[in-house]
Coordinates of C-alpha atoms in Angstrom, one line a residue:
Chain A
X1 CA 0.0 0.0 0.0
X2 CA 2.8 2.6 1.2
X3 CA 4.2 2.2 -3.0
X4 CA 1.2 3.0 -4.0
X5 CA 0.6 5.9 -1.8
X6 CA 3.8 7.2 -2.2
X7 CA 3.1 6.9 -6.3
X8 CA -0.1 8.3 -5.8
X9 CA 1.1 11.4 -3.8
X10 CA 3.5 12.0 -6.1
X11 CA 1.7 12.3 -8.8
X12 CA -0.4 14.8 -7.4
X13 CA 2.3 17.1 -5.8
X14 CA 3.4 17.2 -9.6
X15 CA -0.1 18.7 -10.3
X16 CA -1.2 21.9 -11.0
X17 CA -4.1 21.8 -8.8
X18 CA -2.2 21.3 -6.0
X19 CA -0.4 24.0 -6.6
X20 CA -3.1 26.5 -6.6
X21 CA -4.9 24.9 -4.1
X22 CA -1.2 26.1 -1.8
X23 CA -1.3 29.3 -3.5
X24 CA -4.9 29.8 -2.5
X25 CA -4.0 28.9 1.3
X26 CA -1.4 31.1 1.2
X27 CA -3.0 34.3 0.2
X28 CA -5.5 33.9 2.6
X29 CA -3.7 33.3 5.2
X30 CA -1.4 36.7 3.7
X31 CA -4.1 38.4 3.0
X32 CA -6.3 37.7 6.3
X33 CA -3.1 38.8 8.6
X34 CA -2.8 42.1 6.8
X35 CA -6.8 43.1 7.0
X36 CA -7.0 41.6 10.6
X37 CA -3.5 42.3 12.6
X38 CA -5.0 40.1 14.7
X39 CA -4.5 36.4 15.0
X40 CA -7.4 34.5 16.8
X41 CA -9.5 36.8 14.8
X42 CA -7.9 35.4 11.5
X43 CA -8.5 32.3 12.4
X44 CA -12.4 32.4 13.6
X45 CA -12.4 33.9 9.6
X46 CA -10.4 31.2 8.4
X47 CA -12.4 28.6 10.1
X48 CA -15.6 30.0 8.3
X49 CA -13.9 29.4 5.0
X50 CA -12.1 25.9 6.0
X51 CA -15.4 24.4 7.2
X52 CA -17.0 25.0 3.4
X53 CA -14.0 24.8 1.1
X54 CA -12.2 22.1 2.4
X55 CA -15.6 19.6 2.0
X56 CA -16.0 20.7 -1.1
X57 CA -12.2 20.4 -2.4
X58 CA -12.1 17.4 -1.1
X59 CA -14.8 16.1 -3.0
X60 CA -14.1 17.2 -6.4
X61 CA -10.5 16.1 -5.8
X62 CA -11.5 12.9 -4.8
X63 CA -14.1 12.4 -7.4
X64 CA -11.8 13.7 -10.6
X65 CA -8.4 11.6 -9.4
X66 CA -10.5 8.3 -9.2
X67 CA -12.4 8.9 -13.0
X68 CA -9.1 10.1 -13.5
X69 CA -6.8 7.3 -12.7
X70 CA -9.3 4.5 -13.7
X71 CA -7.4 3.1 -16.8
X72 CA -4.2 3.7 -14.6
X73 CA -5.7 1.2 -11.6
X74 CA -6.6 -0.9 -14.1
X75 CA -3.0 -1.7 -14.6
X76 CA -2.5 -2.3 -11.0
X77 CA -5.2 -4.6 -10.4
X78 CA -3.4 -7.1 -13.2
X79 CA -0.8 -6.8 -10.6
X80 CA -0.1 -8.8 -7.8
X81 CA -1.4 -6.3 -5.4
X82 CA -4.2 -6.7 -3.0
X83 CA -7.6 -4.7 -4.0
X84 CA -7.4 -3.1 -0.6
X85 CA -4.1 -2.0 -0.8
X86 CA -4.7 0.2 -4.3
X87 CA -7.6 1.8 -3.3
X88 CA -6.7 2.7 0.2
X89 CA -2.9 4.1 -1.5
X90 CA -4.8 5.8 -3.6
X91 CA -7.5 7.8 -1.3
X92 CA -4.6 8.5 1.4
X93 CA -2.5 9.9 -1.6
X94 CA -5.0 12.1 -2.5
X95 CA -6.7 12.5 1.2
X96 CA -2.6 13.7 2.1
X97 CA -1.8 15.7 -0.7
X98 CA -4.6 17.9 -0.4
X99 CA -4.1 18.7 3.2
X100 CA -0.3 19.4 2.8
X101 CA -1.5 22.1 0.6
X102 CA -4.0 23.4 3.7
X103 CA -1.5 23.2 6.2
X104 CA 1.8 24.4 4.0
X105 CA -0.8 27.0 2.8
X106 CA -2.1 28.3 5.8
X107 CA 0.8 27.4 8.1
X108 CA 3.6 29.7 6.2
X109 CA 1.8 33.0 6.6
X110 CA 1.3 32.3 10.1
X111 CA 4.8 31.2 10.7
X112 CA 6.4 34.1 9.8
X113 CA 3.8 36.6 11.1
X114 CA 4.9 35.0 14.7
X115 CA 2.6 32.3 15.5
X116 CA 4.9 30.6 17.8
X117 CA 5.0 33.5 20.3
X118 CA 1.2 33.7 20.4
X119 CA -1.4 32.5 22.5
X120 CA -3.4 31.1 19.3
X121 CA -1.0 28.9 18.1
X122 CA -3.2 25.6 19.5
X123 CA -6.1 27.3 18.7
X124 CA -4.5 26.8 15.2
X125 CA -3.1 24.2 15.2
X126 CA -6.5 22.7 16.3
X127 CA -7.8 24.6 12.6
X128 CA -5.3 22.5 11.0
X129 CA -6.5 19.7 12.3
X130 CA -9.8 19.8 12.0
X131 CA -9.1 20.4 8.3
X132 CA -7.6 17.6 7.7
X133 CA -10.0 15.8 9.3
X134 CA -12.5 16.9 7.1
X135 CA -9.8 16.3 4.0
X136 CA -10.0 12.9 4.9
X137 CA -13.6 12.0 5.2
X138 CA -15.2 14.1 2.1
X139 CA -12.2 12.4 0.1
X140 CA -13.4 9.2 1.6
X141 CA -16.7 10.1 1.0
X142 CA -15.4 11.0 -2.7
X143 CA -14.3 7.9 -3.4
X144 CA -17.1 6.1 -2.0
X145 CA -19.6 8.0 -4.5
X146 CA -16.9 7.1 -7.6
X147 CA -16.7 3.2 -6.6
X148 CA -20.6 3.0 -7.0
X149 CA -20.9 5.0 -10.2
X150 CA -19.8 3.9 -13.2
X151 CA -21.0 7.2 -15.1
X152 CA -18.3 10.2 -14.2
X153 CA -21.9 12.6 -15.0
X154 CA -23.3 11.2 -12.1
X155 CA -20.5 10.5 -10.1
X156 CA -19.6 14.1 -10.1
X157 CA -23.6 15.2 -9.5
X158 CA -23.9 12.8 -6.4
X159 CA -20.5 14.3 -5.2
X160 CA -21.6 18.3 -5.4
X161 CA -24.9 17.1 -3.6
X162 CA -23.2 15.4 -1.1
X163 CA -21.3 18.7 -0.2
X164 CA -24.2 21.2 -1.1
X165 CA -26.4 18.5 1.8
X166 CA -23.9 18.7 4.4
X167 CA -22.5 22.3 4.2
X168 CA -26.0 24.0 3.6
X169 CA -29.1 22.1 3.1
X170 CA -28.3 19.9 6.8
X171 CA -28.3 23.6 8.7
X172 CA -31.7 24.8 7.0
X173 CA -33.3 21.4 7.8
X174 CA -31.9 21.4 11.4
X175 CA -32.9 25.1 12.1
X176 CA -36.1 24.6 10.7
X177 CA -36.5 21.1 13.1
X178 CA -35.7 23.2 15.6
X179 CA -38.3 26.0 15.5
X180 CA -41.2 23.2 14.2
X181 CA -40.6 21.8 17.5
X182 CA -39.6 24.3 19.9
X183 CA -42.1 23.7 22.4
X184 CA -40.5 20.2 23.3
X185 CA -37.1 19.4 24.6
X186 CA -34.6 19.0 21.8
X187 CA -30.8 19.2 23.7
X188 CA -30.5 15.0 22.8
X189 CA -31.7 15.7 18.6
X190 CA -29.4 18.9 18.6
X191 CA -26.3 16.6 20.2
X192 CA -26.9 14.0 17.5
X193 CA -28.3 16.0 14.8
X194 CA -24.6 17.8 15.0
X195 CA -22.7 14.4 15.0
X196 CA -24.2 12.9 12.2
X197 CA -22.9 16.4 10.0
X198 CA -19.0 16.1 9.8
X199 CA -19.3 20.1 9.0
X200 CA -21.0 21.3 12.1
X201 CA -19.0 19.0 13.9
X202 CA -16.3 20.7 13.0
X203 CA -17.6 23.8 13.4
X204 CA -18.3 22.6 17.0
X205 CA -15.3 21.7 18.1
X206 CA -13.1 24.5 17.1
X207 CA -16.1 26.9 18.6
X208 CA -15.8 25.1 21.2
X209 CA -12.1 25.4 22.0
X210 CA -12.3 29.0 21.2
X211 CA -15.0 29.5 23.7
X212 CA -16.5 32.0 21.9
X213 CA -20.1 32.0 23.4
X214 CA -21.8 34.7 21.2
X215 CA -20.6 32.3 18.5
X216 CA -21.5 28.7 19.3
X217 CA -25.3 28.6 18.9
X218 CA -27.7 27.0 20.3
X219 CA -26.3 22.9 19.4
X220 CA -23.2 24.6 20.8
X221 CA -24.3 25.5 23.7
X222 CA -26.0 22.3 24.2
X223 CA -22.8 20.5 23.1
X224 CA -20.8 22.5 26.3
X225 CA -23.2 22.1 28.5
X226 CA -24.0 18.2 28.1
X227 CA -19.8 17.6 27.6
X228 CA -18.7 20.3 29.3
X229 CA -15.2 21.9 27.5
X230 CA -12.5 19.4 27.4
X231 CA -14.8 16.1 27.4
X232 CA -16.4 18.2 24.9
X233 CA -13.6 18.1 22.3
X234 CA -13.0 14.2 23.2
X235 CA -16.3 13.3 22.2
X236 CA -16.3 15.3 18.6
X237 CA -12.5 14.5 17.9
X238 CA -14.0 10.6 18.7
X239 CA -17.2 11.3 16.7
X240 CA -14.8 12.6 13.9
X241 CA -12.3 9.6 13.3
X242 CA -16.1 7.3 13.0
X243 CA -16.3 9.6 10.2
X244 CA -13.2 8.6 8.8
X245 CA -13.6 5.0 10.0
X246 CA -16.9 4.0 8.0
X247 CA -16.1 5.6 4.4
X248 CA -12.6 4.1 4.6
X249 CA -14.1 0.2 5.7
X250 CA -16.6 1.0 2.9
X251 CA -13.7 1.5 0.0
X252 CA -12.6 -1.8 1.1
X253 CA -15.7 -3.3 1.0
X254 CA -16.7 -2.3 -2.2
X255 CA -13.3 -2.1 -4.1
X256 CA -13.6 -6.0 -3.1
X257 CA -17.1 -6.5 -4.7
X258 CA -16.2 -4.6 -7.7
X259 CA -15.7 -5.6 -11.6
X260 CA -13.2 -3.8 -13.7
Chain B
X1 CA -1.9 -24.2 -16.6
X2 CA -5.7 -22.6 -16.7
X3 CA -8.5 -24.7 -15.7
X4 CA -12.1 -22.8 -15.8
X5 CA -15.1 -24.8 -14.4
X6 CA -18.4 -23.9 -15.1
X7 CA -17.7 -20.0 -15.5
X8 CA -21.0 -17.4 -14.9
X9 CA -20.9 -13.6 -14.9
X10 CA -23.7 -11.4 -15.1
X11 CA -23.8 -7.7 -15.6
X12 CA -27.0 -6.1 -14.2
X13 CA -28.7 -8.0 -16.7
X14 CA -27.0 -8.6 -19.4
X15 CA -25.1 -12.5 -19.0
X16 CA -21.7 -12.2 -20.4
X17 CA -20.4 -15.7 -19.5
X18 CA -23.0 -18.5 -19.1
X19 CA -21.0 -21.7 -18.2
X20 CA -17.8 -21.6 -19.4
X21 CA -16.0 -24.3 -19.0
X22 CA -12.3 -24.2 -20.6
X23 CA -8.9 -26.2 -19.9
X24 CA -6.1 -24.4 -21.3
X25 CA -2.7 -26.6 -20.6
X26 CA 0.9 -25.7 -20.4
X27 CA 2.8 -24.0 -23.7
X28 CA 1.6 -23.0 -27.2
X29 CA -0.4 -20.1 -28.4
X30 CA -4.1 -19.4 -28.0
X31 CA -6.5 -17.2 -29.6
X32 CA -9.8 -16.1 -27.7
X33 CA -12.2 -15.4 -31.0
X34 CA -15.7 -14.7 -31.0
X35 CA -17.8 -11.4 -32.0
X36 CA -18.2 -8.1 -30.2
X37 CA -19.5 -8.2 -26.6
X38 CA -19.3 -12.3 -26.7
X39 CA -17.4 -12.0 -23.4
X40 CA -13.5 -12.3 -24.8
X41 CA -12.7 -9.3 -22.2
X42 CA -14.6 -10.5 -19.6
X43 CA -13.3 -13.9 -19.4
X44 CA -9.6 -13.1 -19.7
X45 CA -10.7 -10.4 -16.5
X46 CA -12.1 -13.1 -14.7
X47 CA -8.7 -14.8 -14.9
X48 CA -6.8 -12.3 -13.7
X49 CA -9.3 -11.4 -10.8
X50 CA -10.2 -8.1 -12.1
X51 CA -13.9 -9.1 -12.6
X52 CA -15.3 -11.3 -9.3
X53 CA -17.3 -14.0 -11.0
X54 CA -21.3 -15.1 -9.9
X55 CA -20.4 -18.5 -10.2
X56 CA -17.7 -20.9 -10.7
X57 CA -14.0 -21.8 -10.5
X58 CA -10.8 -20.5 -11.7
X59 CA -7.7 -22.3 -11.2
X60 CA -4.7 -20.7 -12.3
X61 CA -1.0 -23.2 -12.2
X62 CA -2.9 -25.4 -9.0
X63 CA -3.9 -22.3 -7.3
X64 CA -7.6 -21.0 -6.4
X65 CA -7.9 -17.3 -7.6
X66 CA -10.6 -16.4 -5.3
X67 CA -9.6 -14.1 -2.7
X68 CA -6.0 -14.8 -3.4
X69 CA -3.5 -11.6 -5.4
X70 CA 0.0 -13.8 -5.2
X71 CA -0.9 -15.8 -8.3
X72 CA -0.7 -12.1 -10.6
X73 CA 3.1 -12.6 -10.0
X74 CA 2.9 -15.9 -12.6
X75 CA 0.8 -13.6 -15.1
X76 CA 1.7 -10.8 -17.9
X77 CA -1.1 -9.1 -18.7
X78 CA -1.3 -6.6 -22.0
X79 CA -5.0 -4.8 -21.1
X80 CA -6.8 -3.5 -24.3
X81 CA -6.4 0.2 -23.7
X82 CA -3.0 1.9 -22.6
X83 CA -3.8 4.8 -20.9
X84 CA -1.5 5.8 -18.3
X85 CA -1.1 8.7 -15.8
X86 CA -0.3 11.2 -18.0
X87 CA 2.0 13.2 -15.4
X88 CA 4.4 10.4 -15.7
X89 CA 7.4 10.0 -17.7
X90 CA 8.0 6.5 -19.8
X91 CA 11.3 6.1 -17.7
X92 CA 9.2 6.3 -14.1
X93 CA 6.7 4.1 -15.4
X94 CA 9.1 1.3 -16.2
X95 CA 10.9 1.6 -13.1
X96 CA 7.9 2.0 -11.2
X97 CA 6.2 -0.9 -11.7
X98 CA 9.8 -2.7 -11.6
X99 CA 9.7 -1.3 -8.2
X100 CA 5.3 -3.0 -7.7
X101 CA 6.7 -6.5 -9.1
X102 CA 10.1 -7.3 -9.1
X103 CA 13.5 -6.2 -10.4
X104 CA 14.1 -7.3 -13.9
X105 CA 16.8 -6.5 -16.7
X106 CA 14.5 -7.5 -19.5
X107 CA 13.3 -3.9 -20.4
X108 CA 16.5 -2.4 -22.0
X109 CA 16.2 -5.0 -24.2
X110 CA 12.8 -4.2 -25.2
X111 CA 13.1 -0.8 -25.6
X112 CA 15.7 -1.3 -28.3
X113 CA 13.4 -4.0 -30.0
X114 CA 10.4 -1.5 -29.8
X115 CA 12.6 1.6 -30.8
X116 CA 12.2 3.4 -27.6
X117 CA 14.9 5.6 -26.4
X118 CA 13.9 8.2 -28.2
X119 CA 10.8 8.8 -25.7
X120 CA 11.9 7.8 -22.6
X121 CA 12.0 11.2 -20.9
X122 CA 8.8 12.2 -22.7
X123 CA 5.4 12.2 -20.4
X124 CA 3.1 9.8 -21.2
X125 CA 0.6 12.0 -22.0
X126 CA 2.1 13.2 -25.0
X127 CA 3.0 9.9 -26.6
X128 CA 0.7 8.7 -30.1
X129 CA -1.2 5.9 -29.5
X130 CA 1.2 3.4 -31.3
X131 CA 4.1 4.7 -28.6
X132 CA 1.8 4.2 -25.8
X133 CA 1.2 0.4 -26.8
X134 CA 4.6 -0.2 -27.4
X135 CA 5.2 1.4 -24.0
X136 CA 2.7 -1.2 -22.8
X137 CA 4.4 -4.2 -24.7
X138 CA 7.4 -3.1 -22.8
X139 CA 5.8 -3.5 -19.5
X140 CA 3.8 -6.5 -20.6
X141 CA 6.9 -8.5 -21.6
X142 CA 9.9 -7.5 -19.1
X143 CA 8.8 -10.0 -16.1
X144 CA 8.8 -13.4 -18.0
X145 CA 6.4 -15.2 -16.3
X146 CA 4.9 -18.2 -17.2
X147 CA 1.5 -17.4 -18.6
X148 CA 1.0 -14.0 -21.0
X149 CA -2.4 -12.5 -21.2
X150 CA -2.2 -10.0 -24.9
X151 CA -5.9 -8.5 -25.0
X152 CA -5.8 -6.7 -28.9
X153 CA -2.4 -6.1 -29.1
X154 CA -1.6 -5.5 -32.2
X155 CA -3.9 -2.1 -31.8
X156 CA -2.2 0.9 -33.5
X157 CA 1.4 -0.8 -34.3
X158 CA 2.8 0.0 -37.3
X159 CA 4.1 -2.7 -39.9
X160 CA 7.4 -3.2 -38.6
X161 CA 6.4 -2.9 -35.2
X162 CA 4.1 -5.7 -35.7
X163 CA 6.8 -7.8 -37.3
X164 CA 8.8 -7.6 -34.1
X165 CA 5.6 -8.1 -32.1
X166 CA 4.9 -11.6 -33.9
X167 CA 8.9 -12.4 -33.1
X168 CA 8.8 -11.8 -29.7
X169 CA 5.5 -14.1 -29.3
X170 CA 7.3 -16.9 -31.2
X171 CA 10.3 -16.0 -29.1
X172 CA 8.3 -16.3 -25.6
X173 CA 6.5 -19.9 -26.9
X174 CA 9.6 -21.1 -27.7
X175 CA 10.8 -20.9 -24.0
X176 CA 7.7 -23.2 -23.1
X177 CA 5.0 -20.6 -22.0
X178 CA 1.5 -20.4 -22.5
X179 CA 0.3 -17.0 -24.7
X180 CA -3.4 -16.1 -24.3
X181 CA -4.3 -13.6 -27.3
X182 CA -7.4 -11.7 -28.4
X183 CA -7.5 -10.1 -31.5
X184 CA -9.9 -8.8 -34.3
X185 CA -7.2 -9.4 -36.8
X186 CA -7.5 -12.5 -38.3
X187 CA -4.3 -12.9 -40.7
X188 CA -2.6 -12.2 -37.1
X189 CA -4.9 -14.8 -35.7
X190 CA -3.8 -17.7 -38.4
X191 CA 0.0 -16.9 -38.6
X192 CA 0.4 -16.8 -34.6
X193 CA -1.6 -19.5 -32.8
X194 CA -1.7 -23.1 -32.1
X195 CA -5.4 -23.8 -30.9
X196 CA -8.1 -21.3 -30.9
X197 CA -11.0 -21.1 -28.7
X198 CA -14.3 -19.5 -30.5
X199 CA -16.6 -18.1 -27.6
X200 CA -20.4 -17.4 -29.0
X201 CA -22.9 -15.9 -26.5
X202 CA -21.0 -16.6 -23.5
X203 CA -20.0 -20.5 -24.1
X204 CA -17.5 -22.2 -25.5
X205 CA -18.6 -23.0 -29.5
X206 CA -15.7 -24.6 -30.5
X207 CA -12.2 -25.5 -29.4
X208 CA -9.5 -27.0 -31.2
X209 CA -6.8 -26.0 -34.0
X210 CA -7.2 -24.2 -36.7
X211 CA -7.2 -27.1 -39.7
X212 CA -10.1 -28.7 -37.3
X213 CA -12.3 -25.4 -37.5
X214 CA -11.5 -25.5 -41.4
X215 CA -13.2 -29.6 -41.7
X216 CA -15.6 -28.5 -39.5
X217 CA -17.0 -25.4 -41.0
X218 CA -16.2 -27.0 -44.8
X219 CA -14.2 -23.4 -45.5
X220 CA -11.3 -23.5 -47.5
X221 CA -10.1 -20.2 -45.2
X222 CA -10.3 -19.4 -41.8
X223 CA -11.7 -16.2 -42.2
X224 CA -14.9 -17.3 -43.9
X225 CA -14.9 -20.6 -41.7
X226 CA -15.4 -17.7 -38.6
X227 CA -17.9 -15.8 -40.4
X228 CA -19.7 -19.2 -41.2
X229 CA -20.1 -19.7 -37.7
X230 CA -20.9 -16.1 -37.4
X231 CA -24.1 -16.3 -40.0
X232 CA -25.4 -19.6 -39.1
X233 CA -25.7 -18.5 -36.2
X234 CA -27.2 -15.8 -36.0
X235 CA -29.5 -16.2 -39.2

C-alpha cells in the first residue's frame, strides 16, 4: 500500500491543482493577517472558510483523481497487489496531498507573522487539524460516490450534492426542526443532529475550543453544556475519526465486490 | 496451466459468460475469438481477478484465484487500452512498476526492440497511440512469467512494429510458455496461434486447431470458416 501511496502522492504534488490549491491557502492566510493584525481573529475567519472549502475540495478532488486514474488502476489490479491495498494508497494519496496544501498553505503566513509566540498557536493548530479531518472523510466520501458510479456525470452530480447537503441544506433542515418543534425538549436531537454532520461537527469543536459563546449557537451551547469543554472536544475528535472509520471500511468493501 | 469450471458472470442483466468451461494446458499459443460483446474481455478479466465471477471456479498453475493476489506474480497481462497517468514520464513508469513486481533487466532490451529511447524522458501524455502500446508491450513482456495475457495487441502498431511483435510471441512460446491472445485481426490470428478457442454468446462453441475449424465449417479459409459460424448463427 505505502508504493502506492507514495506513487499516488507523487503524482499529485506534480499537479497543478495542487499548486493553486497552496497558493490559494497562502494568500489567505497573507491576506487575512494584513486586514485583521489580529491572530485568533484570522483564524475564527479562516475557520468559516475551512469548514466550506475544504468539503467541497475534497470532493471534487477525490471524485476527478479516481475517474481520472481508472485506466491507470486498471493496470495495477493485473498486478499482484491486493484490492485493498490500491484503493486505500490511492484515497490516502489524494486525502494527504490535499491537506499538505492546507497546512503548508495556511501554516507559512502564520509562521512568519509570529505564531509561535502567540497564545493562538493551539487554537491553530486545532484549525489544522480539523481540516484535515474533514480532508480525509469528504475524500473518503469521494471515493465512496466514484466506486458506486460507473458514469463520471453522475458521479460528479452525487459528489456536489453530497457537499451542497452537508454544508447548507443539513443547517436549513436542522434550524427549521428546531423551530417546528420548539415547544419540546430538543438538547439530545441537537447533540446527535450535529454528529451525524462532519461540518458542524467541525464547526463545533473548534467553537468550542475557542470559547467564543456569542458564536457557538444554540447545538453549541447544548454541546458545552451536556460535555462540558474538554470532554467536549474528546467526544467530537472521537465522533470525527467514526467519520473517517466507516467511508474508509466502505472502500474496502466495495473495491472488493467490484468488476473492472 | 488454466483450468475454468463452469464459469457465470452477469452484468445487471446482461449474461456475459454462461457456463464456461475451458482447460487451457501448459505452452503454445491461444487465440480467444468470438464477436463483439461475446465475453472475450470479460473472461480473460475473470482470470486475472479483475472481474469477481457469480459463479464458478478458476484455477490458475494449481492455485484457487478467489480471494487470493499472489498468483498475478505468474501472469503478464497486456490490457486492451493503454492509458496511463499522463504526469508520468516513460522512464518512471518502467521503473515504477519494476519497483510493484520485481526487479528485472528485461526492459533495455525491449526498448531497443520497440525503438524506444527516443521517448523515454517524454510524459506519457504526450506519446501517439502506437508509442503508448509499445510502452505497454514493454511493460507487458519484461517479467517473464509463465503465462502471458495479450488483449488486442496489435492495436495501432505499425508494420514493422508488428513484425517484431509476432517475433517476440514466437520467441516467448519457444521458452515453453502459455500466450493467451485476443485479437480482431484475423491474418494475425492464423500466422500466430496453435489452438483457438471461439466463444459465442458466453459459451464455448468450439475448441481446437485451426485445420479442425476449417473440416468442421467446410471453408477452405479461416476467415470465412469464422464468419460461417458467425451467420449460421445468428441467421
Amino acid at each position: 500500500m505505502l508504493k502506492i501511496l507514495k506513487y499516488s502522492f507523487f503524482d499529485l504534488m506534480r499537479s497543478r491543482w495542487s499548486y493553486v490549491y497552496f497558493a490559494f491557502y497562502l494568500l489567505l492566510g497573507v491576506v487575512l493577517l494584513f486586514l485583521n493584525n489580529d491572530l485568533s481573529k484570522a483564524v475564527i475567519t479562516l475557520m468559516n472558510v475551512i469548514i466550506v472549502l475544504v468539503p467541497l475540495i475534497g470532493t471534487i478532488f477525490g471524485v476527478m483523481y479516481y475517474y481520472n486514474s481508472q485506466e491507470f488502476t486498471e493496470l495495477l489490479l493485473a498486478q499482484p497487489i491486493k484490492r485493498s491495498s490500491i484503493f486505500l494508497g490511492q484515497y490516502l494519496g489524494v486525502a494527504l496531498s490535499l491537506s499538505m496544501s492546507l497546512i503548508l498553505g495556511l501554516g507559512i503566513p502564520f509562521v512568519f507573522y509570529g505564531l509561535f509566540e502567540s497564545s493562538a498557536i493551539w487554537d491553530f493548530s486545532l484549525l489544522l487539524i480539523t481540516g484535515t479531518f474533514l480532508t480525509l472523510i469528504f475524500t473518503a466520501l469521494a471515493f465512496n460516490i466514484a466506486l458506486s458510479n460507473e458514469n463520471k456525470i453522475k458521479g460528479f452530480g452525487y459528489a456536489i450534492l453530497l457537499w451542497l447537503f452537508l454544508a447548507v441544506i443539513y443547517d436549513g433542515l436542522f434550524l427549521m426542526t428546531l423551530v417546528l418543534f420548539e415547544d419540546y425538549p430538543l438538547d439530545k436531537l441537537s447533540l446527535i443532529g450535529t454528529m451525524l454532520n462532519p461540518i458542524d461537527l467541525s464547526r463545533t469543536l473548534i467553537l468550542l475550543k475557542l470559547d467564543i459563546s456569542a458564536l457557538l449557537g444554540y447545538t453549541g451551547a447544548v454541546f458545552k453544556q451536556f460535555f462540558g469543554t474538554s470532554f467536549g472536544l474528546v467526544v467530537s475528535f472521537f465522533m470525527l475519526t467514526v467519520w473517517v472509520a466507516l467511508p474508509v471500511l466502505r472502500i474496502v468493501f466495495k473495491s472488493k465486490r467490484k468488476d473492472f | 496451466m488454466v483450468d475454468i469450471q463452469n464459469l457465470h458472470k452477469k452484468f445487471g442483466k446482461n449474461q456475459v459468460l454462461s457456463g464456461v468451461d475451458l482447460s487451457i494446458r501448459e505452452g503454445g499459443i491461444f487465440a480467444i475469438l468470438g464477436p463483439n460483446g461475446s465475453g472475450k474481455t470479460t473472461l480473460i478479466k475473470a482470470v486475472l481477478g479483475m472481474v469477481i465471477p457469480n459463479k464458478g471456479e478458476i484455477m490458475v498453475l494449481g492455485e484457487n484465484i478467489k480471494k487470493n493476489s499472489e498468483y498475478r506474480h505468474k501472469i503478464d497481462y497486456l490490457p486492451q487500452i493503454a492509458n496511463f497517468p499522463s504526469n508520468l514520464r516513460v522512464r518512471e513508469l518502467i521503473k515504477m512498476i519494476k519497483d510493484l513486481r520485481k526487479p528485472t533487466d528485461e526492459d533495455q532490451r525491449l526498448i531497443e526492440l520497440f525503438r524506444l529511447e527516443p521517448f523515454l524522458d517524454k510524459k506519457l501524455g504526450n506519446l501517439s497511440g502506437g508509442t503508448k502500446q509499445k510502452v505497454n508491450l514493454v511493460l507487458t513482456f519484461m517479467f517473464n512469467s509463465p503465462l502471458i495475457i495479450l488483449d488486442e495487441p496489435t492495436t495501432g502498431l505499425d508494420p514493422i512494429s508488428l513484425i517484431r511483435l509476432k517475433d517476440l510471441i514466437k520467441a516467448e512460446k519457444a521458452k515453453g510458455k502459455t500466450i493467451l491472445i485476443t485479437s480482431h485481426i484475423m491474418s494475425f490470428v492464423e500466422e500466430i496461434s496453435d489452438e483457438i478457442v471461439f466463444i459465442l454468446e458466453g459459451k464455448i462453441y468450439f475448441k481446437g486447431p485451426i485445420s479442425e475449424l476449417k473440416t468442421k465449417t467446410n471453408q477452405p479459409d479461416f476467415e470465412h470458416a469464422i464468419a460461417s459460424i458467425l451467420t449460421d448463427n445468428h441467421a
